[in-house]
Amino acid sequence: MSNYHIKHLEEYFQVYRKSVRDPELFWEEIAEEHFLWRKRWNKVLEWDFSKPEIKWFEGAQLNITENCIDRHLTSKGEHTAIIFEPNDPSEAAEHISYTDLHNRVCRFANVLKSKGIGKGDRVCIYLPMIPELAVSVLACARIGAIHSVVFAGFSSTALATRINDCDCKIVITSDGSFRGAKTIDLKGIVDDALDSCQGVETVLVAKRINSEINMKEGRDLWLQPLLDDASPKCEPEIMNAEDPLFILYTSGSTGKPKGMVHSTAGYMVYTAFTFKNVFQYHQGDIYWCTADIGWITGHSYIVYGPLSNGATTVMFEGVPTYPDWGRFWQIVEKHQVNQFYTAPTAIRALAKEPLTHVEKYNVSSLKVLGTVGEPINEEAWHWYNDHIGKMNSPIVDTWWQTETGGIMISPIPFATPTIPTFATMPLPGVQPCLMNDDSEEVKGNPAQGKLCIKFPWPSIARTIWGDHQRYKDTYFSTFENKYFTGDGALRDMTGYYRITGRVDDVIIVSGHNLGTAPIEDAINEHQAVSESAIVGFPHDVKGNALYGYVILKDSGTERDRDDLRKEINQLITERIGPIAKLDKIQFTTGLPKTRSGKIMRRILRKIASKDTSNLGDTSTLLNPEVVQDIMDNVL
Ligand code: PRX
């Protein structure tokens, strides 16, 4: 029996049981058999959730790029590692072989070194989905620099916050990006951000849209000439197992974004193992994840997971709607994609369009379909199953988080029977549990509660950059000795998990995590606003959309309400990015508050969702009269 590649349900149960009975032995065997180490570990696992401290493969040395690239060179150097599919379908796709990738990563790594970047330095990457993005990520890993990729849809303010939080010395960007019919001035956004980032010495600029841009003397450099002059050989930096590999920011319910720190060895082992099993990848398959590398899904399942398995991974620059709603299926046919991984919001949007967009293309190459990022509703699940999978390709509803580094709960295709909306069972090594409000574990089935994990898995984030106390408070303080996910879940009679959604003030809009606090801060910056509260409400494509309740300083103002709404959304776009814009803005004279001054979001959520039959206990409110007023004026 192989621990590494699970093919049948029986095998899953056996492997799972072993992973719980003896986690160290289980992960040790996988680590030993499937990876290249420069030095073996002294101890497989050391952990203490009360500190919290988690160490996997302590004492081991490695470089993740040797595992993702070099070790494939002799057996499959000419195999395609990355297929780059451009935004414009008439532009040729690029097939980058493992040998090419090695060459490009080494050159890039040497350019970084020549700019004084070395082990432990933070590198901010703000790029569109072009090959330079994957290459720069790997180049950082090659030399032991810590990459911090910022999704190129974030605004200059959001970018500046992230650059400053981890003191990046260098930013890698491009002149601009293509997104459907639009072009975006990325370099302009970087310039604005850098006005408030004193520590950035160098900006490397990839040419993508050939626009006229401002290059600041002594700081900004075109990337290509530097790459051309660099050597294609770069010895990998030998890293310790627990050295940080990257930082990736995620929203919290309060405060600034959290820079989740992932370390090297455990992350590599876990993402490789889960990629192999969740997608049942076989050599020669073409795998495509539609996420952006700016999110954890792209880190783990476009770059590291696929490449450490020697797979072929597709990187798509564009959007599902350009030049029309058939683009995804055109790409599936063109590259004969076997595994396809996307978000429920994309499926819902595609399902609203005529089926002719699917029927035009032959998608019979597909073997496994995946979803991630938010709960998938039954209707979307069936559309995906019927029209894309032709009832022949298992759907893997994968539950995980930026913090978990890799997929945690998911069916194993062809092994686990699937049920719509259920992420089904934990992967080997994952020990979930449900907790009730009295902080007790809910045992037996069926059950419902707050989803926690009881035991460390190799790719758990190790800390929040610069704020270990916040890491402890956020994830390890709600329930003693458990990692708290922030999600609610139920477990059915057979032990299958269904994730029901966030139980905190994080709202997932189109699969993107948004914290309420930073959006409210942006709204409150408007000179006419005195206070605001935002909540999510159900939306048939985005899953959730944002509803804002806004109190004006002068409620009798003559200002046009629609102008104010536009200005508020403009502010949000500038401070965070267009993904955080509000769908509805209701002006109100008060917000329901507890006697201690806390906004009762539960009530606001119900009103925004038009679910006011039972508002629950409002007796603790300081100002119960505002509730009726808000209900009367709901949008
Ligand atoms: O609420 C869960 C939801 O997305 C959150 C994590 O978001 P993020 O860190 O941005 O990572 C997204 C990609 C891994 C979770 O706390 N979520 C993710 N996958 C699912 C999901 N909710 C339901 N079903 C899923 N499959």
XYZ file of C-alpha atoms and ligand atoms in Angstrom:
661
model
C 0.000 0.000 0.000
C 1.269 3.432 -0.871
C 0.801 6.227 1.604
C 1.454 8.756 -1.113
C -1.098 7.898 -3.755
C -4.544 6.842 -2.551
C -6.728 5.245 -5.188
C -9.597 3.494 -3.404
C -11.927 4.228 -0.537
C -10.586 1.315 1.517
C -7.097 2.614 0.996
C -8.211 6.072 2.110
C -9.565 4.686 5.375
C -6.417 2.667 6.005
C -4.111 5.554 5.240
C -6.248 7.956 7.269
C -6.216 5.662 10.288
C -2.467 5.316 10.074
C -2.040 9.097 9.796
C -3.943 9.547 13.066
C -2.429 6.572 14.877
C 1.124 7.537 14.069
C 1.312 10.937 12.362
C 5.083 11.129 12.612
C 5.666 7.804 10.945
C 3.067 8.575 8.319
C 4.606 11.899 7.243
C 8.138 10.606 7.651
C 7.559 7.824 5.124
C 6.088 10.264 2.626
C 8.895 12.776 3.147
C 11.531 10.082 2.777
C 10.220 8.488 -0.380
C 9.139 11.460 -2.453
C 11.477 14.385 -1.941
C 15.051 15.480 -2.276
C 16.727 16.425 0.988
C 20.197 17.861 1.507
C 20.149 16.718 5.110
C 17.731 14.455 6.938
C 15.597 15.687 9.849
C 16.374 14.953 13.475
C 12.774 14.964 14.559
C 9.605 14.744 12.486
C 7.348 16.866 14.667
C 7.507 19.083 17.674
C 4.446 21.031 18.689
C 2.714 22.966 21.385
C -0.524 24.743 20.481
C -0.433 26.725 23.720
C 2.618 28.750 22.658
C 1.854 28.114 19.733
C 4.922 26.465 18.249
C 4.927 23.919 15.448
C 8.004 22.428 13.828
C 8.051 19.779 11.142
C 11.184 17.961 9.982
C 13.470 19.942 12.317
C 17.099 19.683 11.354
C 16.380 18.841 7.729
C 17.864 20.898 4.924
C 16.538 21.348 1.424
C 15.644 23.774 -1.284
C 12.079 23.615 -2.540
C 13.060 24.606 -6.083
C 15.333 21.572 -6.327
C 12.219 19.537 -5.595
C 10.026 21.524 -7.964
C 12.512 21.797 -10.839
C 16.014 20.303 -10.692
C 15.071 16.746 -9.780
C 12.766 16.521 -12.821
C 15.457 17.638 -15.266
C 16.968 14.279 -16.111
C 13.756 12.332 -16.498
C 11.521 15.035 -17.951
C 13.519 18.124 -18.749
C 11.654 18.553 -22.012
C 8.200 18.033 -20.481
C 6.061 21.114 -20.147
C 6.044 22.555 -16.645
C 3.901 25.629 -17.299
C 1.504 26.424 -20.117
C 0.952 30.159 -20.251
C -2.377 31.042 -21.854
C -2.531 34.789 -22.595
C -5.503 37.079 -22.091
C -5.945 37.491 -25.837
C -6.794 34.136 -27.456
C -5.070 35.160 -30.683
C -1.725 35.493 -28.888
C 0.173 32.188 -28.890
C 0.266 30.151 -25.709
C 3.718 29.554 -24.280
C 4.918 26.093 -23.252
C 7.695 26.330 -20.706
C 9.574 23.068 -20.235
C 11.217 22.066 -16.967
C 14.592 22.857 -18.543
C 13.379 26.315 -19.633
C 11.908 26.914 -16.215
C 15.201 26.010 -14.563
C 17.007 28.400 -16.810
C 14.543 31.243 -16.239
C 14.371 30.786 -12.481
C 18.155 30.719 -12.169
C 18.564 33.881 -14.256
C 15.924 35.649 -12.209
C 17.525 34.457 -8.979
C 20.857 35.883 -10.127
C 19.225 39.225 -10.924
C 17.774 39.334 -7.412
C 21.176 38.520 -5.945
C 22.800 41.263 -8.006
C 20.366 43.702 -6.392
C 21.531 42.656 -2.955
C 18.687 40.274 -2.170
C 19.613 37.212 -0.136
C 18.334 34.679 2.336
C 15.579 35.992 4.582
C 15.010 39.271 2.675
C 11.396 40.037 1.792
C 10.481 40.525 -1.846
C 7.141 42.002 -2.853
C 5.720 40.624 -6.092
C 2.902 42.627 -7.672
C 2.430 41.065 -11.086
C -0.362 39.929 -13.373
C -0.696 36.234 -14.260
C 2.278 36.163 -16.618
C 5.160 33.656 -16.495
C 7.355 36.164 -14.623
C 5.020 35.750 -11.648
C 5.662 32.018 -11.238
C 9.320 32.470 -12.148
C 9.877 35.264 -9.608
C 8.207 33.251 -6.844
C 10.543 30.334 -7.552
C 13.541 32.641 -7.940
C 12.975 33.934 -4.421
C 12.731 30.382 -3.120
C 15.922 29.528 -4.997
C 17.949 32.045 -3.006
C 16.036 31.770 0.249
C 14.350 35.168 -0.054
C 10.818 35.328 1.354
C 8.244 36.198 -1.293
C 5.204 38.255 -0.483
C 2.897 38.151 -3.494
C 0.225 40.836 -3.489
C -2.754 40.190 -5.765
C -2.551 42.731 -8.597
C -6.160 43.798 -8.057
C -5.290 45.463 -4.743
C -5.061 49.254 -4.621
C -1.908 51.292 -4.006
C -2.862 51.829 -0.360
C -3.369 48.097 0.210
C -0.086 47.388 -1.558
C 1.804 49.960 0.531
C 0.448 48.476 3.771
C 1.691 45.037 2.741
C 5.097 46.283 1.549
C 5.683 48.157 4.809
C 4.360 45.455 7.104
C 7.174 43.083 6.182
C 9.774 45.660 5.091
C 10.229 44.603 1.485
C 13.423 45.927 -0.057
C 12.379 45.285 -3.611
C 9.179 45.200 -5.659
C 8.703 43.180 -8.822
C 5.970 44.466 -11.112
C 5.101 45.070 -14.753
C 4.321 48.106 -16.880
C 0.691 47.030 -16.820
C -1.679 44.145 -17.208
C -4.345 42.905 -19.588
C -7.685 41.942 -18.097
C -10.235 41.120 -20.735
C -10.720 44.206 -22.899
C -9.100 46.447 -20.279
C -5.527 47.355 -19.547
C -4.460 48.282 -16.043
C -1.633 50.624 -15.157
C 0.122 48.480 -12.563
C 3.312 50.518 -12.517
C 1.301 53.656 -11.722
C -0.222 51.854 -8.738
C 3.235 50.805 -7.560
C 4.529 54.385 -7.938
C 1.681 55.677 -5.786
C 2.261 52.978 -3.181
C 5.976 53.667 -2.990
C 5.367 57.291 -2.026
C 4.753 55.842 1.408
C 7.298 52.988 1.394
C 10.707 54.299 2.354
C 12.426 50.923 2.500
C 12.095 49.942 -1.169
C 15.390 50.401 -2.974
C 14.666 48.691 -6.288
C 11.697 48.098 -8.579
C 12.073 45.513 -11.321
C 9.629 46.052 -14.176
C 8.553 43.349 -16.609
C 7.270 44.558 -19.954
C 3.829 43.250 -20.744
C 1.567 45.888 -22.297
C 4.259 48.122 -23.825
C 2.850 51.288 -22.341
C 4.711 54.507 -21.680
C 5.515 54.484 -18.006
C 7.473 56.557 -15.604
C 10.803 54.968 -14.598
C 12.331 56.536 -11.531
C 16.045 57.047 -11.935
C 18.108 54.966 -9.537
C 15.142 52.864 -8.411
C 13.288 51.378 -11.380
C 14.869 48.923 -13.781
C 13.526 47.009 -16.777
C 13.718 43.342 -16.012
C 14.434 41.810 -19.400
C 17.909 43.274 -20.058
C 18.973 42.174 -16.582
C 17.703 38.638 -17.218
C 19.483 38.521 -20.579
C 22.777 39.360 -18.914
C 22.345 37.007 -15.969
C 23.865 33.555 -15.726
C 21.447 30.613 -16.182
C 23.162 28.799 -13.317
C 22.348 29.473 -9.716
C 23.137 27.064 -6.930
C 20.153 26.693 -4.625
C 20.444 28.209 -1.167
C 20.305 25.409 1.358
C 17.398 26.124 3.680
C 16.420 24.762 7.038
C 13.098 22.948 7.161
C 11.476 25.675 9.232
C 12.903 28.691 7.363
C 10.077 30.882 6.067
C 9.234 30.294 2.423
C 6.688 33.043 1.956
C 4.340 35.543 3.530
C 0.809 35.880 2.211
C -1.636 38.428 3.553
C -5.191 37.570 4.455
C -7.959 39.686 5.947
C -8.813 39.463 9.590
C -12.105 40.484 11.088
C -10.347 43.446 12.658
C -7.148 45.362 12.190
C -4.621 45.288 9.420
C -4.145 42.310 7.114
C -2.370 39.335 8.626
C 0.896 38.281 7.007
C 0.641 34.511 7.283
C 4.107 32.956 7.343
C 4.568 29.553 5.732
C 7.709 27.524 6.207
C 9.567 25.366 3.763
C 9.630 21.601 4.326
C 6.196 20.939 5.781
C 4.525 23.153 3.197
C 6.307 21.336 0.388
C 5.424 17.857 1.635
C 1.791 18.689 2.299
C 1.031 20.593 -0.919
C 2.690 17.878 -3.014
C 0.793 15.077 -1.266
C -2.583 16.798 -1.453
C -2.134 17.840 -5.081
C -1.427 14.253 -6.076
C -4.440 12.828 -4.258
C -7.110 15.489 -4.570
C -6.606 15.809 -8.313
C -5.485 12.225 -8.971
C -2.777 13.624 -11.180
C -1.047 11.173 -13.511
C 2.078 11.920 -15.501
C 1.180 13.558 -18.788
C -2.064 15.072 -17.500
C -2.721 18.761 -18.052
C -3.894 20.468 -14.891
C -5.500 23.904 -14.726
C -6.354 25.976 -11.676
C -8.034 29.255 -12.629
C -7.030 31.105 -9.448
C -4.530 33.926 -9.382
C -1.094 33.221 -7.893
C -1.795 36.246 -5.678
C -3.972 33.973 -3.527
C -3.019 30.862 -1.560
C -4.788 28.638 -4.103
C -2.350 29.828 -6.741
C 0.702 29.430 -4.499
C -0.130 25.887 -3.483
C -1.974 24.530 -6.512
C -0.602 26.421 -9.514
C 3.028 26.601 -8.453
C 4.345 24.442 -5.621
C 1.981 21.438 -5.521
C 1.932 20.723 -9.267
C 5.632 21.431 -9.893
C 6.812 19.284 -6.991
C 4.936 16.432 -8.688
C 6.524 17.175 -12.073
C 3.100 18.121 -13.449
C 2.038 20.413 -16.271
C 0.205 23.408 -14.846
C -1.729 26.019 -16.825
C -1.456 29.722 -15.982
C -4.243 31.832 -17.459
C -3.771 35.580 -17.680
C -7.328 36.564 -18.530
C -10.893 36.439 -17.286
C -13.721 33.924 -17.917
C -15.744 36.497 -19.871
C -13.255 37.508 -22.537
C -13.685 37.472 -25.462
C -16.912 35.723 -24.422
C -18.363 33.405 -21.779
C -16.944 30.358 -23.550
C -13.328 31.198 -22.780
C -12.784 28.615 -20.023
C -14.108 25.800 -22.188
C -12.170 26.998 -25.216
C -9.003 26.726 -23.107
C -9.990 23.291 -21.799
C -10.388 22.062 -25.375
C -7.282 23.804 -26.681
C -4.932 22.387 -24.037
C -6.861 19.174 -23.415
C -7.148 19.954 -19.740
C -7.667 16.920 -17.476
C -8.100 18.502 -14.062
C -9.917 21.806 -13.704
C -10.063 23.757 -10.436
C -12.127 26.915 -9.996
C -14.351 28.861 -7.573
C -18.113 28.538 -7.017
C -18.590 32.206 -7.919
C -17.187 31.538 -11.398
C -19.431 28.505 -11.796
C -22.517 30.489 -10.797
C -21.673 33.280 -13.237
C -21.044 30.791 -16.060
C -24.247 28.888 -15.291
C -26.290 32.041 -15.855
C -25.138 32.271 -19.474
C -26.532 30.234 -22.384
C -25.279 26.657 -22.552
C -24.154 27.224 -26.124
C -20.961 28.683 -24.647
C -20.136 25.247 -23.289
C -21.554 23.181 -26.131
C -19.306 24.838 -28.704
C -16.305 23.079 -27.196
C -15.232 19.546 -26.585
C -14.464 19.259 -22.888
C -14.279 15.481 -22.804
C -10.617 15.562 -21.723
C -11.784 16.547 -18.214
C -11.413 13.885 -15.528
C -11.636 15.770 -12.242
C -13.403 19.038 -11.382
C -12.553 21.057 -8.308
C -14.029 23.968 -6.391
C -12.615 26.119 -3.629
C -13.031 29.309 -1.685
C -16.621 29.304 -0.449
C -19.513 26.916 -0.011
C -20.862 25.674 -3.329
C -24.665 25.699 -3.549
C -26.542 22.690 -4.917
C -27.649 24.368 -8.102
C -24.125 25.363 -9.072
C -22.841 21.914 -8.124
C -25.377 20.232 -10.421
C -24.688 22.584 -13.308
C -20.950 21.847 -12.988
C -21.599 18.133 -12.698
C -24.102 17.915 -15.566
C -22.755 20.326 -18.136
C -19.014 20.337 -17.557
C -18.359 16.936 -16.019
C -21.159 15.272 -18.055
C -21.862 13.307 -14.863
C -18.613 11.548 -15.444
C -16.021 13.615 -13.597
C -16.064 13.661 -9.821
C -16.318 17.091 -8.210
C -13.880 17.761 -5.403
C -15.267 20.431 -3.079
C -12.050 21.361 -1.305
C -12.146 23.196 1.997
C -9.059 24.986 3.244
C -7.616 28.409 4.044
C -4.649 30.709 3.516
C -3.596 29.656 7.010
C -3.784 25.916 6.333
C -1.464 26.141 3.312
C -3.091 23.146 1.649
C -6.418 21.375 1.143
C -7.789 19.963 4.413
C -11.209 18.455 3.758
C -12.003 17.083 0.321
C -13.181 14.018 -1.490
C -10.523 11.912 -3.168
C -11.880 11.515 -6.679
C -12.818 7.968 -7.735
C -12.558 6.920 -4.083
C -14.871 9.112 -1.999
C -18.551 9.156 -3.016
C -19.536 12.821 -3.335
C -22.660 14.641 -2.157
C -23.415 18.183 -3.345
C -22.331 20.896 -0.862
C -20.285 18.478 1.267
C -16.518 18.761 1.352
C -16.799 15.194 2.707
C -13.873 13.798 4.711
C -10.590 15.068 6.121
C -7.473 14.257 4.168
C -4.890 12.026 5.848
C -3.137 13.874 8.643
C -6.061 16.229 9.265
C -7.972 15.816 12.534
C -11.027 18.087 12.520
C -13.535 18.465 15.330
C -16.661 20.518 16.022
C -16.952 22.655 19.152
C -20.093 23.955 20.822
C -20.562 27.333 22.523
C -19.530 25.830 25.839
C -16.163 24.986 24.334
C -16.852 21.276 24.374
C -16.168 18.976 21.512
C -19.384 17.706 19.921
C -18.863 13.996 19.542
C -20.898 11.553 17.503
C -22.925 12.085 14.340
C -24.734 14.108 13.204
C -23.184 17.185 14.783
C -22.838 20.876 14.266
C -20.401 23.436 15.625
C -17.364 25.549 15.115
C -14.734 23.831 13.042
C -11.371 23.293 14.715
C -8.333 21.130 14.025
C -6.874 19.178 16.923
C -3.487 18.175 15.658
C -0.859 19.917 13.527
C -0.479 19.114 9.844
C 2.741 19.939 7.973
C 1.594 23.079 6.110
C -0.066 25.015 8.913
C 1.093 28.670 8.938
C 3.667 29.101 11.678
C 2.990 32.689 12.722
C 1.776 36.115 11.618
C 4.691 38.203 10.420
C 5.786 40.474 13.259
C 2.886 39.577 15.543
C 3.040 36.131 17.091
C 0.639 37.216 19.838
C -2.037 37.961 17.227
C -1.459 34.520 15.714
C -2.056 32.976 19.115
C -5.079 35.164 19.887
C -6.738 34.609 16.518
C -6.296 30.881 16.062
C -5.396 29.231 19.358
C -7.189 31.145 22.098
C -10.869 30.516 21.359
C -10.559 26.814 22.162
C -7.805 25.379 24.290
C -5.242 23.341 22.465
C -7.032 23.585 19.087
C -6.610 25.537 15.890
C -9.861 27.470 15.313
C -10.724 27.985 11.661
C -13.349 30.727 11.964
C -15.798 28.519 10.058
C -18.944 26.747 11.141
C -19.628 23.227 9.911
C -21.912 20.283 10.295
C -21.123 16.594 10.172
C -23.754 14.207 8.853
C -24.559 10.657 9.932
C -21.755 9.228 7.803
C -19.146 11.658 9.100
C -19.154 13.915 6.052
C -18.393 17.584 6.691
C -20.340 20.445 5.219
C -18.871 23.898 5.722
C -21.651 26.349 6.505
C -19.646 29.586 6.387
C -17.736 32.057 8.524
C -18.758 32.547 12.121
C -16.751 35.759 12.514
C -16.786 39.151 10.790
C -15.002 37.927 7.689
C -17.246 38.010 4.613
C -16.472 35.957 1.541
C -17.394 37.825 -1.637
C -16.769 36.020 -4.917
C -14.410 33.730 -3.065
C -12.369 36.637 -1.661
C -11.964 37.028 2.071
C -12.898 40.498 3.218
C -12.719 41.774 6.775
C -15.367 44.293 7.797
C -13.032 46.631 9.692
C -10.793 47.854 6.858
C -13.822 48.521 4.647
C -15.565 50.464 7.392
C -12.361 52.435 7.974
C -12.315 53.372 4.287
C -15.979 54.472 4.360
C -15.441 56.495 7.513
C -12.716 58.475 5.792
C -15.403 60.153 3.693
C -15.871 63.631 5.098
C -19.671 63.336 5.140
C -19.673 60.017 7.054
C -19.778 59.725 10.806
C -20.112 55.954 11.214
C -20.717 52.800 9.211
C -21.232 49.064 9.464
C -21.061 46.515 6.719
C -22.494 43.029 6.544
C -22.857 40.343 3.907
C -26.117 39.363 2.237
C -26.794 36.467 -0.154
C -26.028 37.123 -3.814
C -26.727 34.616 -6.544
C -23.368 34.962 -8.320
C -20.958 36.317 -5.705
C -22.226 34.083 -2.899
C -22.270 37.116 -0.621
C -22.367 40.784 -1.507
C -21.675 43.713 0.788
C -24.366 45.855 2.348
C -23.324 49.085 4.045
C -25.241 51.001 6.686
C -23.919 54.533 6.776
C -24.643 57.352 9.199
C -23.993 60.810 7.762
C -22.621 63.616 9.900
C -25.379 65.840 8.625
C -28.337 63.609 7.862
C -30.288 66.588 6.491
C -27.610 67.287 3.899
C -28.835 68.236 0.447
C -26.138 66.093 -1.168
C -27.467 63.616 -3.700
C -27.496 60.149 -2.130
C -26.345 58.386 -5.301
C -23.368 60.731 -5.593
C -22.447 59.885 -2.024
C -22.753 56.171 -2.770
C -20.400 56.538 -5.738
C -17.884 58.499 -3.684
C -17.940 55.907 -0.901
C -17.307 53.096 -3.359
C -14.549 55.128 -4.978
C -12.875 55.484 -1.597
C -13.123 51.740 -0.987
C -11.627 51.087 -4.420
C -8.718 53.386 -3.631
C -8.068 52.046 -0.153
C -8.593 48.327 -0.763
C -9.563 47.532 -4.338
C -12.687 47.071 -6.470
C -13.385 43.631 -4.938
C -14.475 45.335 -1.710
C -17.076 47.687 -3.252
C -20.542 47.705 -1.665
C -23.556 46.511 -3.640
C -26.014 48.443 -1.481
C -25.614 51.464 0.748
C -28.399 52.439 3.103
C -28.185 55.791 4.863
C -29.477 55.610 8.381
C -29.595 57.711 11.501
C -28.450 55.026 13.903
C -26.982 51.522 14.239
C -28.234 48.915 16.717
C -25.725 48.786 19.561
C -25.294 46.852 22.746
C -24.954 48.730 25.992
C -21.221 48.325 25.735
C -21.298 50.085 22.359
C -20.796 47.056 20.126
C -22.681 47.061 16.832
C -25.127 44.121 16.678
C -24.209 42.869 13.249
C -26.425 39.848 13.596
C -29.474 42.129 13.322
C -28.023 44.118 10.445
C -27.222 40.889 8.611
C -30.804 39.685 8.965
C -32.258 42.969 7.755
C -29.913 43.107 4.744
C -30.852 39.505 3.919
C -34.583 40.385 4.226
C -34.890 37.710 6.871
C -36.609 39.652 9.626
C -39.186 37.154 10.848
C -37.073 36.423 13.886
C -34.517 39.037 14.822
C -33.596 37.237 18.017
C -33.068 38.917 21.325
C -32.940 42.701 20.966
C -33.477 43.417 24.650
C -29.834 44.145 25.298
C -29.857 46.950 22.755
C -29.154 50.480 23.828
C -31.341 51.892 21.054
C -33.968 49.319 19.986
C -35.971 51.968 18.118
C -33.417 52.208 15.292
C -34.132 48.622 14.278
C -37.605 49.441 12.991
C -36.338 52.537 11.239
C -33.621 50.538 9.455
C -36.147 47.838 8.497
C -38.512 50.432 7.053
C -35.829 51.816 4.792
C -34.075 48.620 3.726
C -32.878 48.530 0.106
O -14.813 30.146 4.965
C -13.950 29.232 4.337
C -13.943 29.490 2.852
O -12.837 30.322 2.592
C -12.141 30.621 3.809
C -10.679 30.724 3.553
O -10.420 31.759 2.660
P -8.962 32.010 2.101
O -8.001 32.052 3.232
O -9.034 33.199 1.214
O -8.634 30.744 1.249
C -9.439 30.431 0.165
C -8.803 29.346 -0.658
C -8.288 28.205 0.072
C -12.519 29.484 4.717
O -12.330 29.825 6.063
N -13.818 28.255 2.072
C -12.729 27.823 1.414
N -13.013 26.670 0.763
C -14.301 26.372 1.021
C -14.815 27.373 1.870
N -16.079 27.329 2.340
C -16.850 26.292 1.969
N -16.434 25.311 1.157
C -15.181 25.297 0.658
N -14.793 24.335 -0.160
